[in-house]
Amino acid sequence: MTDYPHLLAPLDLGFTTLANRVLMGSMHTGLEETRDWDRVATFYAERAAGGVALMVTGGMAPNSEGGVFPGAAGLFTDQDIANHRVVTDRVHGAGGKIAMQILHAGRYAYGPECVAPSPVKSPISPFPPKELDEEGIEKQIADIATAAARAREAGYDGVEVMGSEGYFLNQFLVTHTNKRTDRWGGSYENRMRLPVEVVKRVRAAVGEDFIVIYRLSMIDLVPDGSTWDEVVRLAKAIERAGATILNTGIGWHEARIPTIATSVPRRAFSWVTKKLMGEVAIPLITSNRINTPDVAEQVLSEGCADMVSMARPFLADSQFVAKAARGEAALIAPCIACNQACLDHTFGGKISSCLVNPRACHETELQYRPAAISKRIAIVGAGPAGMSTALVAAERGHRVTIFEKDNRIGGQLNMAREVPGKEEFHGLVDWYAASLNAAGIELRLGKTADVGALKEFDEVVIATGVLPRDPDIPGQDGPNVLSYIDVLRGQADVGERVAIVGAGGIGFDVAEFLVHGDESPTEDLALWKTEWGVGDPSETPGGLALAGPQPDPPTRKVTLLQRKAEKLGKRLGKTTGWIHRSALKMKGVEMIGGVNYERIDRNGLHVSFGEARESPKLIEADTVVLCAGQVPERSLADALADAGIGCHVIGGADVAAELDAKRAIDQGSRLAAGL
Ligand code: NAP
Ligand code: SF4
């Protein structure tokens, strides 16, 4: 008897059957653009072997004007079709199914050739789109249908027509972007003509026994978005036009409401898909912030959808479904929705990977092969660097002992998990605990390793982490000054008015921690929706709440400071920095850059501005919290060097500057792959 009867139930589509209710949603990993087809095939085949019923590729451009960026991958030539055959053959060989997403970006295309229903520039692209004429529209439809036919030729089991997230098809649907007065604009009948025509022509191009998924924007989260009646009407029309399955799209890319970040509650939008259940006869897929088999099972058992789509969780663990089916859910590496190695990489022009699993999209290059000789390996420090080293080393057959001076594992992750909006870190630490245990790794908690204890090992890995940097501000020894460690460990009384020195990742985290009461909106969907202004598309078009964002008042008055004269939070994650900044602004946090710290006294923090140290100002504060970055903790590494014992130094103990768990885990895993 499985714990996941709904999740693991097959789904009969008539001409074919899906093995279970799990779709790996489309992700733009950048792999296709490498043109290393063995690498692309290995990525998908590993996931097919891991049991997911159906996968959707990253978006493929139907033509050059519709590509997300110039040169975006697509099936344009016979060689392209042959290349994609390598992928589909390997997926089928591994027992899986795969559909190709056709993505026409419309005005979101990052290039001067972009086209749209009307010449309305998007706020997230510098390129004003060209308005299409009748002939141009026909060309787009024909190109999309051709792309679908080529996908079939390349061996795909289906296509997903991308109709959501504010891309081309979505742009026709709403008056926000469609100002036309011809038969493609004006009434809803006219505005939905393009998506419906596209699905009809795709179906005609691929025949009856081919999966056609249509991704439909069920809540646009932009002004003048679709009404719920329009969503239902479109869904019915798309079904009639020949779609096999409807997938859920949540929010346009230009929406100012987070939809997939870690601070978004789990399954925050499954209620939207549920509204559509019963309106159409074809299966519905729900998505967004579903990252464990338990959450997925709950969503399905409550009748919110027929299938669930998870995307990033398959970067974190390719064996998600297989482990769930084997009763090993605790061993599924969790996606913590941080975006740090996936979307942030994509938007930075780099190949995606995963903070938790550096092998993601690097499967052919980073391999954990059995070690020729099983060594005794000591690892000092049970933070992300040490734990990832331990897991990979043990997987390769080494005998691993971890020394940790704290009486629990986790290192800095234990601070992150205390921050409202970062609750996913609990799951990450739990996964490490379960995995270390399953791998038979010896954990010596509460043990400060010394040179003597480490002598007997074949390899020593120092992952002792970091120490807080001393900002050396006159008065910092006063009773009103705390370190971020005291605050995040909940071991100190913090006053009503707080000045935070340093606005890096930790300064932002501490501010978030201090402006919230006991409740975290991430743990309370109703509260989160109110804070961000998410309403019901049945009541307001696009689902934006009429009252707008209504955050709870902050529990403290916080001022966040830095010396750099640049926007605070500029160096936070590319795709999540705006969320942290907006969240703190909503809580009235004052952000001041370009300061010199003069001194701290009982009235607060005294600062000045500029090289000439002008315009002295007192930031009145009951408490000053120091978040001035970190320095490596290398005392043990130095002692080993003095004793002539070689060691590997990784993570924060190696380089503390702008350290994050992504770099620590990557470095640890790569080291262990070669030990
Ligand atoms: P950081 O990002 O390096 O930021 C250090 C801050 O301290 C900066 O604002 C810096 O600004 C200031 N600072 C540096 N030297 C100073 C000095 N001598 N006196 C006063 N201020 C000084 O370090 P962090 O905030 O400790 O963050 C690193 C950790 O944050 C990592 O462990 C990471 O995992 C975690 N984290 C990352 C994220 C993320 O989004 N990537 C989010 C949360 C937490 P000025 O030099 O301009 O004053
Ligand atoms: Fe999930 Fe973060 Fe990995 Fe992306 S990098 S897949 S968000 S854990």
XYZ file of C-alpha atoms and ligand atoms in Angstrom:
731
model
C 0.000 0.000 0.000
C 1.470 3.319 -1.034
C 1.219 6.605 0.832
C 0.469 8.270 -2.491
C -2.461 6.472 -4.128
C -3.634 9.524 -6.095
C -0.165 10.613 -7.157
C 0.851 7.185 -8.399
C -2.408 6.315 -10.174
C -2.104 6.019 -13.970
C -3.961 8.466 -16.209
C -5.635 7.093 -19.329
C -5.602 9.610 -22.165
C -7.371 7.266 -24.591
C -4.615 6.767 -27.135
C -1.928 6.490 -24.459
C -1.617 6.104 -20.694
C 0.541 8.133 -18.335
C 2.173 6.030 -15.620
C 1.270 8.436 -12.813
C -0.002 11.959 -12.156
C 3.319 13.749 -12.204
C 4.405 16.101 -14.952
C 7.883 17.584 -14.985
C 7.031 21.143 -15.978
C 8.943 23.094 -18.576
C 12.213 24.692 -17.522
C 14.538 26.735 -19.607
C 17.838 25.182 -18.531
C 19.958 26.442 -21.434
C 20.976 22.854 -22.192
C 19.529 22.815 -25.723
C 21.556 25.883 -26.606
C 24.793 24.023 -25.759
C 24.041 21.760 -28.762
C 25.593 18.934 -26.733
C 22.765 16.495 -27.404
C 24.244 13.705 -25.311
C 24.165 16.095 -22.368
C 20.556 17.116 -23.065
C 19.521 13.471 -23.495
C 21.269 12.421 -20.276
C 19.442 15.139 -18.328
C 16.002 14.046 -19.499
C 16.711 10.289 -19.515
C 17.812 10.375 -15.854
C 14.513 11.958 -14.950
C 12.528 9.531 -17.103
C 14.274 6.658 -15.331
C 13.284 8.326 -12.048
C 9.655 7.599 -12.800
C 8.055 10.906 -13.795
C 5.134 10.178 -16.133
C 5.626 12.978 -18.641
C 8.217 15.714 -19.071
C 7.966 19.001 -20.920
C 11.087 20.485 -22.472
C 12.202 24.068 -22.138
C 10.431 26.422 -24.531
C 11.356 25.922 -28.193
C 10.920 28.878 -30.504
C 8.583 28.387 -33.475
C 10.471 31.040 -35.461
C 13.176 33.642 -34.985
C 10.868 36.528 -34.056
C 9.167 34.425 -31.349
C 12.357 33.195 -29.623
C 12.855 34.318 -26.039
C 16.211 35.736 -27.125
C 18.024 35.888 -30.482
C 19.290 32.409 -31.362
C 16.848 30.603 -29.065
C 16.622 26.882 -29.829
C 13.869 25.479 -32.038
C 13.189 22.784 -34.631
C 14.078 24.713 -37.751
C 16.083 22.218 -39.829
C 16.281 18.486 -40.487
C 19.447 18.463 -38.382
C 17.492 19.978 -35.463
C 14.973 17.159 -35.789
C 17.766 14.568 -35.816
C 19.333 16.177 -32.735
C 16.095 16.102 -30.807
C 15.677 12.428 -31.815
C 18.734 11.676 -29.689
C 16.811 13.045 -26.719
C 13.457 11.400 -27.377
C 15.049 8.012 -28.104
C 16.968 8.084 -24.821
C 13.857 9.129 -22.884
C 11.804 6.348 -24.437
C 14.631 3.908 -23.756
C 14.420 4.892 -20.080
C 10.679 4.247 -20.075
C 9.535 7.866 -20.115
C 7.460 10.240 -22.186
C 8.377 13.734 -23.266
C 6.522 16.659 -24.829
C 8.150 19.664 -26.460
C 7.048 23.083 -25.344
C 6.421 25.574 -28.124
C 7.072 29.016 -26.733
C 6.368 32.140 -28.710
C 7.471 35.019 -26.522
C 5.675 37.831 -28.375
C 6.598 41.145 -26.760
C 8.680 39.326 -24.116
C 11.152 38.276 -26.846
C 14.447 39.934 -25.994
C 15.267 41.250 -29.451
C 14.367 44.007 -31.910
C 12.376 41.611 -34.165
C 9.730 40.912 -31.533
C 6.070 40.966 -32.544
C 2.797 41.312 -30.639
C -0.908 41.989 -31.138
C -0.294 45.693 -30.466
C 2.843 47.835 -30.140
C 2.704 47.932 -26.329
C 6.196 47.566 -24.838
C 6.498 45.274 -21.860
C 7.915 46.660 -18.610
C 10.471 43.831 -18.511
C 11.977 44.240 -21.980
C 13.639 47.195 -23.700
C 12.263 46.261 -27.143
C 8.959 47.719 -28.371
C 7.169 45.002 -30.364
C 5.982 45.376 -33.942
C 2.236 45.140 -34.413
C 1.342 42.134 -36.568
C -0.864 42.492 -39.627
C -3.233 39.758 -40.827
C -0.498 38.086 -42.860
C 1.917 38.257 -39.947
C -0.610 36.615 -37.638
C -1.181 33.802 -40.135
C 2.589 33.272 -40.297
C 2.831 32.917 -36.510
C 0.029 30.355 -36.424
C 1.536 28.398 -39.308
C 4.994 28.439 -37.678
C 3.607 27.126 -34.387
C 1.730 24.337 -36.198
C 4.877 23.469 -38.156
C 6.892 23.331 -34.935
C 4.343 20.844 -33.557
C 4.557 18.647 -36.669
C 8.359 18.681 -36.424
C 8.164 17.759 -32.748
C 6.220 14.683 -33.753
C 8.801 13.882 -36.405
C 11.522 14.218 -33.773
C 9.846 11.516 -31.709
C 8.169 13.614 -29.035
C 5.040 12.209 -27.417
C 3.358 15.577 -27.488
C 3.687 19.322 -27.379
C 2.812 21.944 -24.836
C 1.480 25.134 -26.350
C 2.620 27.924 -24.050
C -0.430 30.131 -23.609
C 0.296 31.683 -20.229
C 2.804 33.723 -18.232
C 2.137 36.747 -20.457
C 3.693 35.279 -23.603
C 2.421 35.770 -27.171
C -0.889 33.874 -26.971
C -1.664 35.424 -23.598
C -0.980 38.871 -25.054
C -3.879 38.432 -27.470
C -6.307 37.501 -24.703
C -6.374 40.651 -22.618
C -6.973 44.314 -23.330
C -3.856 45.110 -21.296
C -1.809 44.186 -24.393
C -4.347 43.731 -27.206
C -5.640 47.075 -28.487
C -6.668 45.773 -31.913
C -9.957 46.598 -33.559
C -9.907 43.889 -36.264
C -11.093 40.278 -35.894
C -8.146 39.555 -33.534
C -9.076 42.206 -30.959
C -12.007 43.943 -29.266
C -14.558 41.406 -28.018
C -13.389 38.354 -26.067
C -14.534 36.179 -28.956
C -12.018 38.034 -31.116
C -9.227 38.149 -28.516
C -9.333 34.397 -27.944
C -9.390 33.655 -31.670
C -5.605 33.340 -31.921
C -4.999 30.786 -29.111
C -7.978 28.714 -30.244
C -6.872 28.806 -33.875
C -3.353 27.806 -32.826
C -4.622 24.725 -30.980
C -6.885 23.741 -33.915
C -4.016 24.016 -36.375
C -1.602 22.202 -34.049
C -4.075 19.348 -33.679
C -4.565 19.197 -37.440
C -0.793 19.111 -37.903
C -0.063 16.297 -35.442
C -3.049 13.961 -35.762
C -5.286 12.537 -33.054
C -2.852 10.264 -31.197
C -0.478 12.930 -29.952
C -0.558 14.779 -26.631
C -1.403 18.479 -26.921
C -1.115 20.320 -23.622
C -2.298 23.908 -23.510
C -0.896 26.031 -20.691
C -3.649 28.426 -19.791
C -3.219 31.506 -17.624
C -5.818 30.994 -14.913
C -4.908 34.074 -12.879
C -2.927 36.765 -14.715
C -2.057 38.926 -11.674
C -1.788 42.006 -13.909
C -4.235 44.908 -14.332
C -6.955 44.311 -16.944
C -6.250 40.596 -16.923
C -8.736 37.875 -17.829
C -11.966 37.561 -15.870
C -12.896 34.134 -14.534
C -15.743 33.852 -17.071
C -13.189 34.418 -19.810
C -10.866 31.760 -18.367
C -13.697 29.225 -18.368
C -14.774 30.195 -21.876
C -11.243 29.863 -23.170
C -10.754 26.490 -21.467
C -13.886 25.127 -23.147
C -12.890 26.517 -26.533
C -9.378 25.082 -26.241
C -10.850 21.707 -25.326
C -13.101 21.829 -28.403
C -10.118 22.871 -30.519
C -8.423 19.583 -29.666
C -6.244 19.928 -26.553
C -5.611 16.716 -24.602
C -4.723 18.342 -21.259
C -4.895 21.833 -19.748
C -1.968 22.967 -17.635
C -2.179 25.885 -15.214
C -0.276 29.134 -15.713
C -0.022 31.525 -12.773
C 0.797 35.194 -13.229
C 2.495 37.039 -16.052
C 6.244 37.526 -15.879
C 5.687 41.241 -15.364
C 3.360 40.637 -12.358
C 4.569 42.217 -9.144
C 3.367 39.339 -7.020
C 5.758 36.462 -6.371
C 4.415 33.154 -7.689
C 7.175 30.575 -7.246
C 9.686 32.055 -4.775
C 10.409 30.328 -1.493
C 8.301 32.822 0.479
C 5.206 31.840 -1.537
C 3.215 29.315 0.502
C 3.274 25.738 -0.717
C 0.525 24.938 -3.254
C -0.509 28.605 -3.051
C -2.470 28.476 -6.302
C -4.036 24.999 -6.369
C -7.372 26.654 -5.478
C -7.313 28.422 -8.845
C -7.124 25.174 -10.838
C -9.784 23.695 -8.584
C -12.203 26.409 -9.701
C -11.917 25.049 -13.242
C -12.438 21.393 -12.291
C -15.697 20.138 -13.746
C -15.884 22.865 -16.391
C -14.050 20.741 -18.983
C -13.826 16.991 -19.531
C -10.094 16.849 -20.283
C -7.576 16.475 -17.426
C -6.292 19.555 -15.591
C -2.796 19.998 -14.226
C -2.076 22.304 -11.307
C 1.264 23.839 -10.468
C 3.394 26.265 -8.432
C 5.112 25.583 -5.132
C 4.349 21.894 -4.979
C 7.597 20.275 -3.896
C 6.940 17.152 -1.872
C 4.932 14.008 -2.606
C 2.796 14.736 0.454
C 1.758 18.154 -0.808
C 1.139 16.736 -4.292
C -0.960 13.890 -2.906
C -2.991 16.323 -0.821
C -3.675 18.565 -3.818
C -4.902 15.599 -5.862
C -6.895 13.976 -3.076
C -8.708 17.276 -2.483
C -9.783 17.299 -6.123
C -7.825 20.419 -7.091
C -6.578 18.806 -10.317
C -6.028 15.526 -12.156
C -2.243 15.899 -12.276
C 0.458 18.002 -10.662
C 3.266 19.790 -12.408
C 6.569 20.137 -10.606
C 9.563 21.576 -12.376
C 12.401 22.667 -10.095
C 11.908 19.661 -7.763
C 13.237 17.545 -10.644
C 16.431 19.566 -10.679
C 16.844 18.915 -6.962
C 16.141 15.192 -7.328
C 15.693 13.303 -10.573
C 14.418 10.270 -8.615
C 11.517 12.119 -6.943
C 8.765 9.760 -8.120
C 10.765 6.545 -7.735
C 11.711 7.441 -4.159
C 8.095 8.357 -3.317
C 6.948 5.027 -4.753
C 9.570 3.135 -2.715
C 8.436 4.787 0.515
C 11.613 6.873 0.671
C 10.060 10.354 0.594
C 12.405 11.509 3.382
C 15.338 10.882 1.016
C 14.020 13.130 -1.768
C 16.349 16.123 -2.028
C 13.975 19.048 -1.608
C 13.717 22.026 -3.902
C 13.737 24.997 -1.529
C 12.424 27.352 -4.238
C 15.453 29.638 -3.858
C 15.973 30.132 -7.639
C 19.672 30.640 -6.939
C 21.077 28.025 -9.303
C 18.163 27.584 -11.712
C 16.297 30.752 -12.704
C 19.039 33.101 -11.522
C 21.444 31.213 -13.782
C 19.023 31.329 -16.719
C 18.624 35.076 -16.377
C 22.369 35.446 -15.964
C 22.979 33.609 -19.263
C 24.362 30.514 -17.506
C 23.293 26.882 -17.676
C 20.847 26.032 -14.922
C 21.734 23.795 -12.049
C 20.419 23.360 -8.532
C 21.673 24.660 -5.202
C 20.823 21.344 -3.549
C 22.047 19.152 -6.411
C 25.009 20.493 -8.397
C 24.724 17.529 -10.795
C 21.490 18.957 -12.232
C 22.162 19.802 -15.899
C 25.790 18.744 -15.343
C 25.126 14.996 -15.345
C 27.692 14.127 -17.986
C 30.446 16.152 -16.367
C 29.934 15.670 -12.618
C 29.703 11.963 -11.867
C 29.828 10.178 -8.553
C 31.606 6.954 -9.575
C 32.555 4.236 -7.069
C 35.953 5.002 -5.559
C 38.856 2.676 -6.417
C 39.933 2.569 -2.755
C 37.587 3.074 0.174
C 39.214 5.718 2.376
C 38.566 6.930 5.906
C 37.498 10.530 5.545
C 37.062 13.057 8.357
C 34.929 16.105 7.730
C 34.919 18.919 10.231
C 31.713 20.934 10.149
C 28.158 19.799 9.444
C 27.056 22.821 7.438
C 26.057 22.549 3.776
C 29.670 22.253 2.569
C 30.576 19.464 4.981
C 27.332 17.542 4.640
C 27.361 17.557 0.843
C 30.969 16.361 0.849
C 30.004 13.587 3.233
C 27.037 12.379 1.183
C 28.923 12.216 -2.096
C 31.974 10.608 -0.492
C 29.805 7.958 1.171
C 27.893 7.325 -2.055
C 31.234 6.598 -3.686
C 32.092 4.019 -1.032
C 34.261 5.981 1.399
C 33.881 5.644 5.180
C 32.968 9.081 6.477
C 33.021 10.646 9.927
C 31.689 14.159 10.552
C 32.800 16.210 13.552
C 30.460 19.061 14.497
C 30.980 21.279 17.523
C 27.286 22.189 17.716
C 24.909 19.562 19.027
C 22.954 19.507 15.761
C 23.716 19.482 12.053
C 22.930 22.373 9.691
C 25.452 25.147 10.313
C 24.201 28.427 8.830
C 21.101 26.665 7.474
C 19.862 26.662 11.059
C 19.761 30.445 10.997
C 18.133 30.675 7.590
C 15.307 28.381 8.698
C 14.341 30.841 11.455
C 13.590 33.617 8.961
C 9.932 34.072 8.000
C 9.628 33.071 4.352
C 12.535 30.627 4.522
C 10.715 27.713 6.123
C 11.815 25.441 3.271
C 15.228 25.296 4.976
C 13.661 23.074 7.652
C 13.020 20.477 4.956
C 16.548 20.827 3.638
C 18.100 20.156 7.057
C 15.696 17.242 7.602
C 16.750 15.781 4.255
C 20.415 16.041 5.190
C 19.684 14.308 8.504
C 17.807 11.449 6.829
C 20.409 11.088 4.075
C 23.423 11.128 6.425
C 21.707 8.451 8.463
C 20.768 6.320 5.447
C 24.339 6.566 4.139
C 25.738 5.231 7.421
C 27.850 8.330 8.047
C 29.230 8.587 11.558
C 28.167 11.849 13.154
C 30.113 13.093 16.144
C 27.960 15.981 17.362
C 29.089 18.310 20.132
C 32.702 17.364 19.285
C 35.379 19.913 18.596
C 37.849 18.097 16.380
C 41.527 18.613 17.109
C 44.708 17.716 15.300
C 45.112 14.532 17.340
C 41.671 13.200 16.441
C 42.177 13.885 12.738
C 45.585 12.233 12.372
C 44.163 8.750 11.876
C 42.158 9.608 8.741
C 43.234 9.218 5.099
C 41.663 12.539 4.098
C 40.625 15.540 6.177
C 38.099 18.079 4.958
C 37.779 21.363 6.811
C 34.310 22.866 6.484
C 34.337 24.922 9.645
C 32.419 27.810 8.115
C 32.636 31.464 9.028
C 32.835 33.947 11.843
C 31.033 37.306 11.845
C 33.205 40.140 10.530
C 34.114 42.788 13.099
C 33.010 46.143 11.649
C 35.052 47.971 14.290
C 32.510 50.701 15.024
C 33.190 52.778 18.156
C 30.625 51.796 20.795
C 29.854 48.349 19.332
C 30.632 46.727 22.693
C 27.625 48.458 24.262
C 24.676 46.550 25.719
C 22.395 47.698 22.887
C 24.488 46.008 20.167
C 23.831 42.455 18.976
C 25.242 40.135 16.358
C 22.931 38.558 13.766
C 23.678 35.231 15.399
C 22.141 36.341 18.720
C 19.082 37.639 16.881
C 18.435 34.714 14.540
C 19.019 32.164 17.286
C 16.327 33.995 19.268
C 18.705 34.403 22.195
C 18.456 38.157 22.647
C 15.911 40.840 23.456
C 15.554 43.212 20.542
C 14.055 46.683 21.057
C 11.261 48.421 19.156
C 13.544 50.546 16.991
C 16.386 48.711 15.266
C 19.295 49.810 13.082
C 20.921 47.052 11.014
C 24.557 47.489 9.979
C 25.023 45.730 6.639
C 22.474 44.952 3.932
C 23.731 41.687 2.441
C 21.697 38.475 2.476
C 21.880 38.340 6.261
C 20.976 42.000 6.826
C 17.855 41.462 4.724
C 17.066 38.227 6.568
C 17.440 39.883 9.960
C 15.174 42.750 8.868
C 12.530 40.251 7.711
C 12.867 38.378 11.011
C 12.402 41.552 13.038
C 9.396 43.087 11.262
C 7.274 39.968 11.572
C 5.370 38.821 14.640
C 4.950 35.160 15.429
C 3.106 34.450 12.184
C 4.827 33.899 8.871
C 2.629 34.640 5.839
C 4.396 31.749 4.102
C 2.685 29.413 6.553
C -0.710 31.088 6.216
C -2.103 31.332 2.689
C -4.937 33.750 3.541
C -2.501 36.122 5.259
C -0.029 35.871 2.367
C -2.733 36.650 -0.203
C -3.815 39.687 1.789
C -0.220 40.910 2.182
C 0.496 40.729 -1.546
C -2.983 41.655 -2.796
C -3.970 38.381 -4.442
C -7.717 38.283 -4.996
C -10.099 35.993 -6.833
C -10.326 36.263 -10.612
C -14.100 35.728 -10.206
C -14.193 39.087 -8.437
C -11.514 41.149 -10.176
C -10.050 40.677 -13.664
C -6.606 39.126 -13.410
C -7.166 38.271 -9.745
C -5.608 41.398 -8.243
C -7.320 42.275 -4.954
C -9.248 45.530 -5.191
C -7.694 46.826 -1.976
C -4.149 46.122 -3.224
C -1.462 44.746 -0.915
C -2.491 44.950 2.762
C 0.495 43.924 4.861
C 0.172 43.586 8.632
C 1.886 46.499 10.383
C 5.544 45.777 11.230
C 6.329 44.655 14.744
C 9.386 46.957 14.840
C 10.690 50.082 13.168
C 13.739 48.904 11.249
C 16.426 50.851 9.390
C 18.760 48.898 7.107
C 22.116 50.475 6.226
C 25.138 49.924 4.031
C 28.262 51.884 3.087
C 27.975 51.351 -0.659
C 26.113 54.163 -2.410
C 23.918 51.804 -4.428
C 20.400 50.473 -4.181
C 20.129 48.191 -1.172
C 19.653 44.538 -2.093
C 21.051 45.067 -5.591
C 23.279 42.004 -5.239
C 20.589 39.666 -3.942
C 19.270 36.961 -6.297
C 18.428 38.160 -9.816
C 14.912 36.773 -9.749
C 14.187 37.143 -6.043
C 15.916 40.361 -4.969
C 12.869 42.437 -5.927
C 10.691 40.273 -3.674
C 12.933 40.846 -0.644
C 13.069 44.578 -1.347
C 9.296 44.844 -1.866
C 8.545 42.772 1.237
C 10.655 45.031 3.440
C 9.281 48.213 1.864
C 5.762 46.963 2.562
C 6.822 46.664 6.198
C 8.087 50.239 6.256
C 11.770 49.330 6.513
C 13.886 52.389 5.762
C 16.892 51.657 3.527
C 19.895 53.980 3.607
C 23.028 53.558 1.511
C 26.279 55.495 1.250
C 26.808 55.854 5.002
C 29.919 55.970 7.181
C 29.413 54.414 10.605
C 30.654 57.000 13.136
C 29.708 55.480 16.481
C 27.053 53.730 18.488
C 25.749 55.130 21.775
C 22.642 54.629 23.867
C 20.641 56.845 21.492
C 21.400 54.676 18.492
C 23.704 54.660 15.491
C 25.487 57.812 14.335
C 26.303 57.951 10.627
C 27.690 60.457 8.137
C 27.737 60.582 4.352
C 30.387 60.790 1.660
C 34.165 60.889 1.748
C 34.109 64.151 3.674
C 31.956 62.476 6.360
C 29.286 65.162 6.050
C 25.644 65.490 7.107
C 25.872 63.688 10.444
C 22.685 61.863 11.309
C 21.466 59.828 14.259
C 19.519 56.689 13.439
C 17.546 56.450 16.645
C 17.584 52.850 17.763
C 17.102 50.780 20.891
C 19.107 47.972 19.327
C 21.840 47.916 16.688
C 22.374 44.585 14.920
C 25.701 43.886 13.215
C 25.369 42.037 9.885
C 28.654 43.188 8.369
C 29.532 40.020 6.482
C 31.763 37.164 7.476
C 35.337 35.940 7.561
C 36.634 32.358 7.225
C 37.011 30.254 10.386
C 40.355 28.629 9.614
C 41.908 28.066 13.008
C 41.795 24.274 12.666
C 43.070 24.379 9.085
C 46.008 26.480 10.296
C 46.704 24.091 13.195
C 46.722 21.136 10.798
C 49.123 22.953 8.509
C 51.439 23.632 11.485
C 51.337 19.914 12.320
C 52.190 19.019 8.735
C 48.824 17.357 8.074
C 47.323 18.057 4.652
C 43.641 18.932 4.394
C 41.039 20.246 1.983
C 39.458 23.561 2.997
C 35.998 24.239 1.579
C 32.926 26.451 1.936
C 33.105 29.563 4.103
C 36.333 28.348 5.698
C 37.821 28.637 2.216
C 36.296 31.918 0.993
C 33.694 33.732 3.068
C 32.960 36.641 0.748
C 29.416 36.486 -0.556
C 29.321 32.870 0.473
C 26.080 31.089 -0.052
C 24.917 27.512 0.261
C 25.059 27.107 -3.513
C 28.805 27.601 -3.640
C 29.386 25.563 -0.485
C 27.402 22.546 -1.733
C 28.892 22.711 -5.203
C 32.430 22.869 -3.841
C 31.843 20.042 -1.379
C 30.210 17.766 -3.956
C 32.949 18.353 -6.514
C 35.684 17.743 -3.979
C 34.070 14.481 -2.886
C 33.598 13.371 -6.509
C 37.396 13.334 -6.835
C 38.506 11.963 -3.446
P 27.439 39.860 2.490
O 26.377 39.476 1.533
O 28.847 39.804 2.069
O 27.074 41.318 3.020
C 27.839 41.949 3.964
C 27.253 43.325 4.290
O 28.039 43.926 5.252
C 27.187 44.232 3.104
O 25.969 44.938 3.158
C 28.379 45.168 3.311
O 27.955 46.404 2.785
C 28.539 45.176 4.807
N 29.927 45.261 5.256
C 31.005 44.617 4.767
N 32.106 44.939 5.471
C 31.729 45.802 6.424
C 32.411 46.487 7.438
N 33.705 46.339 7.632
N 31.705 47.322 8.227
C 30.384 47.497 8.043
N 29.684 46.866 7.083
C 30.344 46.025 6.282
O 27.364 38.977 3.774
P 26.115 38.482 4.600
O 25.031 39.455 4.692
O 26.706 37.977 5.852
O 25.566 37.348 3.708
C 26.269 36.195 3.406
C 25.432 35.066 3.844
O 24.093 35.334 3.527
C 25.704 33.779 3.237
O 25.874 32.828 4.222
C 24.475 33.473 2.404
O 24.202 32.123 2.341
C 23.440 34.189 3.103
N 22.309 34.653 2.371
C 22.284 34.843 1.027
C 21.148 35.300 0.418
C 21.040 35.499 -1.078
O 20.087 36.064 -1.535
N 21.976 35.064 -1.880
C 20.052 35.599 1.190
C 20.136 35.436 2.578
C 21.265 34.976 3.174
P 28.896 47.687 2.679
O 30.276 47.149 2.442
O 28.321 48.467 1.538
O 28.723 48.366 3.959
Fe 14.965 24.543 -6.329
Fe 16.835 26.311 -5.586
Fe 17.469 24.016 -6.807
Fe 16.288 25.960 -8.168
S 18.292 26.057 -7.233
S 15.793 23.807 -8.248
S 14.889 26.720 -6.647
S 16.550 24.247 -4.795
